[in-house]
Amino acid sequence: MDVIIMPTADKAAKLAAKIIADAVKAKPAYNLGLATGRTMERLYAYLADWHKNEGLDFSLCKSFNLDEYVGFDGSNKDSYRYYMNFHLFDKINIDKRNTYVPNGVADDLEAAAAEYEATMESCGGVDMQLLGIGRTGHIGFNEPLSSFSSRTRAVTLTKTTYEQNSPLFDKPEDMPMRAVTMGVGTILDAKKLLLVATGAEKASIVAKTVEGPVTSMISATALQMHEDAVVILDEEAAAKLEGIEEYKWSFKQDPRWAAYQDI
Ligand code: GLP
């Protein structure tokens, strides 16, 4: 695992966006795994800006989102499909027909989830999966005790997640208690993982994720089992890491990160 600590949340978002942009430039038919949440908004703003002003080309990309609320489709402004259109897809040149978000309104959620997995597989899998982290340590909506082998499925959200996400709704009571999410196993199948976390309220869960024991009580610890996982933090989210100075040192020395020093 690589842990990269940037001085501010904005620089953390910019670094993650640059890693994505460079990957898309190197392989234009890139399969992006995308995430939602407040953390991703500025990251997507960078990608949209580089598309508009520097011609960053997404025309051959496909995208797969982590999750969606049960009962919501794109017409609901609290849906993750709406979020993605608003923050990214409407601002870049990706073909919307190649943007996939789990189906939260299917009559048969299980069949729709299996179809989502099949689509991902037939497209060649996800090249890089972008991840945020919830206060419970969830990635996607894989709440504590999600199996590390889990696949895309409908899940019930925890009280902690309700408290974290419901303030984003006009009426907090409108937040669904269920969601469809890629499983931890689905996420681990991506060729590369990129987790971004910023802000002091993430510091404890970040320390457990990076330095704690691997446990299904904290889905994000599964990143320790992936051969190419990168965790990008700001100083606040990194504050509780024991190895903080070592990680900063390694980032500066590592030739793989030479092009990313002056963000
Ligand atoms: C939601 C998403 C997660 C995301 C989390 C973090 O719960 N399902 O995938 O990681 O939000 O949100 P934020 O960036 O707003 O802290």
XYZ file of C-alpha atoms and ligand atoms in Angstrom:
279
model
C 0.000 0.000 0.000
C 1.191 3.527 -0.771
C 0.109 6.259 1.636
C 0.451 9.802 0.346
C -0.129 12.788 2.591
C -0.821 16.178 1.060
C -0.922 19.458 2.974
C -4.575 20.238 2.175
C -7.791 18.534 1.080
C -7.639 20.420 -2.197
C -4.156 19.105 -2.978
C -5.207 15.571 -2.033
C -8.095 15.818 -4.517
C -5.808 17.296 -7.178
C -3.238 14.525 -6.774
C -5.918 11.824 -7.058
C -7.375 13.574 -10.112
C -3.913 13.714 -11.705
C -3.387 9.986 -11.154
C -6.721 9.337 -12.894
C -6.002 11.806 -15.712
C -2.573 10.280 -16.365
C -4.069 6.788 -16.440
C -6.709 7.868 -18.959
C -4.063 9.550 -21.138
C -1.958 6.375 -21.077
C -4.930 4.100 -21.885
C -7.826 6.031 -23.469
C -10.247 3.075 -23.244
C -9.917 3.112 -19.461
C -12.520 1.516 -17.188
C -12.978 3.863 -14.258
C -14.518 2.760 -10.990
C -16.142 5.828 -9.474
C -17.328 6.921 -6.042
C -19.614 9.574 -4.620
C -19.553 11.676 -1.451
C -18.349 15.142 -0.531
C -14.681 14.166 -0.833
C -15.021 13.429 -4.552
C -16.626 16.711 -5.539
C -13.404 18.686 -5.874
C -11.636 15.748 -7.510
C -14.341 15.651 -10.195
C -14.100 19.429 -10.532
C -10.423 19.021 -11.471
C -11.215 16.358 -14.081
C -13.972 18.548 -15.548
C -11.615 21.529 -15.651
C -8.858 19.549 -17.378
C -11.375 18.252 -19.903
C -12.584 21.770 -20.669
C -9.255 23.567 -20.658
C -6.689 20.916 -21.549
C -8.698 18.513 -23.698
C -8.549 15.553 -21.312
C -10.449 12.967 -23.341
C -12.914 10.514 -21.785
C -14.646 9.542 -25.039
C -13.450 5.928 -24.934
C -13.795 5.450 -21.166
C -16.366 3.383 -19.392
C -17.314 3.915 -15.772
C -18.786 1.808 -13.001
C -20.054 3.384 -9.816
C -19.790 1.741 -6.450
C -23.301 2.136 -5.190
C -26.827 3.561 -5.374
C -29.692 3.996 -2.928
C -32.530 1.489 -3.198
C -35.640 3.185 -4.590
C -33.743 5.985 -6.327
C -33.088 6.467 -10.023
C -31.479 9.374 -11.859
C -34.626 11.507 -11.646
C -34.143 11.740 -7.877
C -31.682 14.501 -7.086
C -30.358 12.611 -4.063
C -29.483 9.586 -6.195
C -25.876 8.780 -6.963
C -26.719 8.728 -10.685
C -27.857 12.332 -10.380
C -24.703 13.177 -8.401
C -22.480 11.646 -11.090
C -24.248 13.439 -13.934
C -24.096 16.734 -12.058
C -20.493 16.581 -10.829
C -18.839 14.770 -13.715
C -20.635 13.141 -16.624
C -22.383 16.310 -17.838
C -19.053 18.156 -17.729
C -16.842 15.742 -19.663
C -17.111 13.887 -22.963
C -17.764 10.388 -21.664
C -20.550 8.616 -23.574
C -23.339 8.372 -20.962
C -24.327 4.976 -22.356
C -20.964 3.764 -21.072
C -21.553 5.024 -17.528
C -22.937 2.369 -15.230
C -24.455 2.868 -11.773
C -26.047 -0.006 -9.829
C -29.789 -0.298 -10.373
C -31.633 0.700 -7.202
C -35.122 0.473 -8.667
C -35.205 -2.995 -10.245
C -38.079 -5.268 -9.208
C -35.499 -7.963 -8.688
C -32.500 -6.256 -7.077
C -30.536 -9.481 -6.865
C -30.863 -10.185 -10.593
C -29.964 -6.569 -11.412
C -26.881 -6.809 -9.173
C -25.771 -9.994 -10.923
C -26.262 -8.236 -14.262
C -24.091 -5.344 -13.042
C -21.301 -7.771 -12.211
C -21.683 -9.449 -15.613
C -21.501 -6.099 -17.420
C -18.335 -5.180 -15.535
C -16.784 -8.489 -16.439
C -17.772 -8.314 -20.109
C -16.155 -4.858 -20.300
C -12.869 -6.302 -19.030
C -13.157 -5.274 -15.367
C -12.345 -2.052 -13.586
C -8.867 -0.616 -14.203
C -8.847 1.737 -11.229
C -11.439 1.954 -8.478
C -11.776 5.280 -6.721
C -12.913 4.987 -3.088
C -13.988 7.262 -0.281
C -14.422 6.002 3.231
C -17.374 6.249 5.581
C -17.099 6.679 9.329
C -17.835 2.967 9.790
C -14.916 2.162 7.509
C -17.254 1.303 4.671
C -16.032 1.337 1.092
C -18.955 1.610 -1.282
C -21.722 0.769 1.180
C -20.012 -2.309 2.599
C -20.862 -1.854 6.249
C -19.093 -3.731 9.093
C -19.145 -7.527 8.731
C -19.432 -7.425 4.940
C -17.609 -10.484 3.670
C -14.355 -9.800 1.853
C -15.760 -12.123 -0.838
C -19.021 -10.178 -1.183
C -20.254 -9.160 -4.628
C -22.715 -6.496 -5.790
C -25.877 -6.795 -3.701
C -28.544 -4.942 -1.748
C -27.540 -4.070 1.823
C -29.024 -2.326 4.859
C -27.192 0.773 6.058
C -26.047 1.360 9.635
C -27.235 4.079 11.998
C -23.774 5.705 11.798
C -24.034 5.938 8.014
C -27.547 7.358 8.323
C -26.170 10.052 10.624
C -23.269 10.746 8.250
C -25.216 10.907 4.994
C -28.741 12.092 5.880
C -27.689 15.766 6.349
C -27.045 15.768 2.571
C -30.766 15.258 1.922
C -33.268 18.145 1.868
C -35.282 16.108 4.320
C -32.960 13.740 6.253
C -35.850 11.292 6.745
C -35.918 10.786 2.956
C -32.609 8.920 3.051
C -33.204 5.263 2.139
C -32.019 2.699 4.669
C -30.973 0.326 1.900
C -28.539 0.541 -0.983
C -27.073 -1.579 -3.748
C -23.292 -1.702 -3.558
C -20.383 -3.429 -5.216
C -19.074 -6.001 -2.749
C -15.662 -5.941 -1.108
C -14.715 -8.830 -3.397
C -15.888 -6.835 -6.430
C -13.783 -3.867 -5.331
C -10.712 -6.033 -4.731
C -10.984 -7.285 -8.331
C -10.105 -3.820 -9.683
C -6.554 -3.642 -10.995
C -5.776 -0.593 -8.859
C -7.459 0.997 -5.830
C -7.314 4.698 -5.025
C -8.799 5.748 -1.677
C -9.119 9.432 -0.847
C -9.934 10.662 2.658
C -9.756 14.193 4.021
C -10.694 15.989 7.215
C -10.151 15.372 10.922
C -13.312 13.298 11.302
C -11.713 10.577 9.134
C -8.426 10.384 11.101
C -9.405 7.476 13.407
C -10.897 5.271 10.719
C -7.980 6.017 8.387
C -5.461 4.916 11.047
C -7.393 1.670 11.586
C -7.660 1.103 7.830
C -3.980 1.598 7.091
C -2.266 0.344 10.245
C -4.835 -1.794 12.053
C -5.496 -5.512 11.701
C -7.410 -6.708 8.646
C -10.986 -7.288 9.756
C -14.422 -7.449 8.177
C -15.491 -5.075 10.972
C -13.750 -2.413 8.839
C -14.273 -3.131 5.145
C -11.581 -0.668 4.104
C -8.886 -2.823 5.763
C -9.340 -5.118 2.749
C -7.121 -2.622 0.907
C -4.181 -4.149 2.773
C -4.776 -7.315 0.754
C -4.646 -5.578 -2.633
C -1.349 -5.487 -4.502
C -1.825 -1.968 -5.869
C -3.660 0.208 -3.353
C -2.944 3.921 -2.960
C -4.339 5.957 -0.062
C -4.320 9.737 -0.475
C -4.892 11.868 2.602
C -4.684 15.433 3.784
C -2.785 16.263 6.964
C -5.955 16.175 9.055
C -7.016 12.710 7.954
C -3.430 11.465 8.375
C -3.028 12.897 11.878
C -3.460 9.598 13.772
C -1.101 7.479 11.658
C 1.869 6.161 13.600
C 4.034 6.016 10.502
C 3.145 9.463 9.183
C 6.753 10.673 8.859
C 7.841 7.414 7.185
C 5.049 7.650 4.608
C 5.990 11.239 3.772
C 9.626 10.225 3.424
C 8.805 7.270 1.148
C 6.623 9.389 -1.133
C 9.480 11.863 -1.630
C 12.061 9.144 -2.348
C 9.983 6.795 -4.505
C 10.779 7.213 -8.224
C 7.244 6.039 -9.110
C 5.948 9.267 -7.573
C 8.586 11.596 -9.031
C 6.115 13.277 -11.411
C 3.683 14.008 -8.569
C 5.859 15.975 -6.185
C 4.812 19.478 -7.201
C 1.025 19.304 -7.022
C -21.071 7.445 0.979
C -20.633 6.517 -0.122
C -19.243 6.034 0.123
C -18.339 7.216 0.433
C -18.812 7.939 1.636
C -17.896 9.091 2.064
O -21.400 6.749 2.143
N -21.467 5.371 -0.265
O -18.792 5.341 -1.025
O -17.041 6.747 0.640
O -20.089 8.426 1.305
O -18.527 10.294 1.973
P -17.855 11.706 2.174
O -16.847 11.879 1.101
O -19.008 12.647 2.013
O -17.267 11.714 3.524
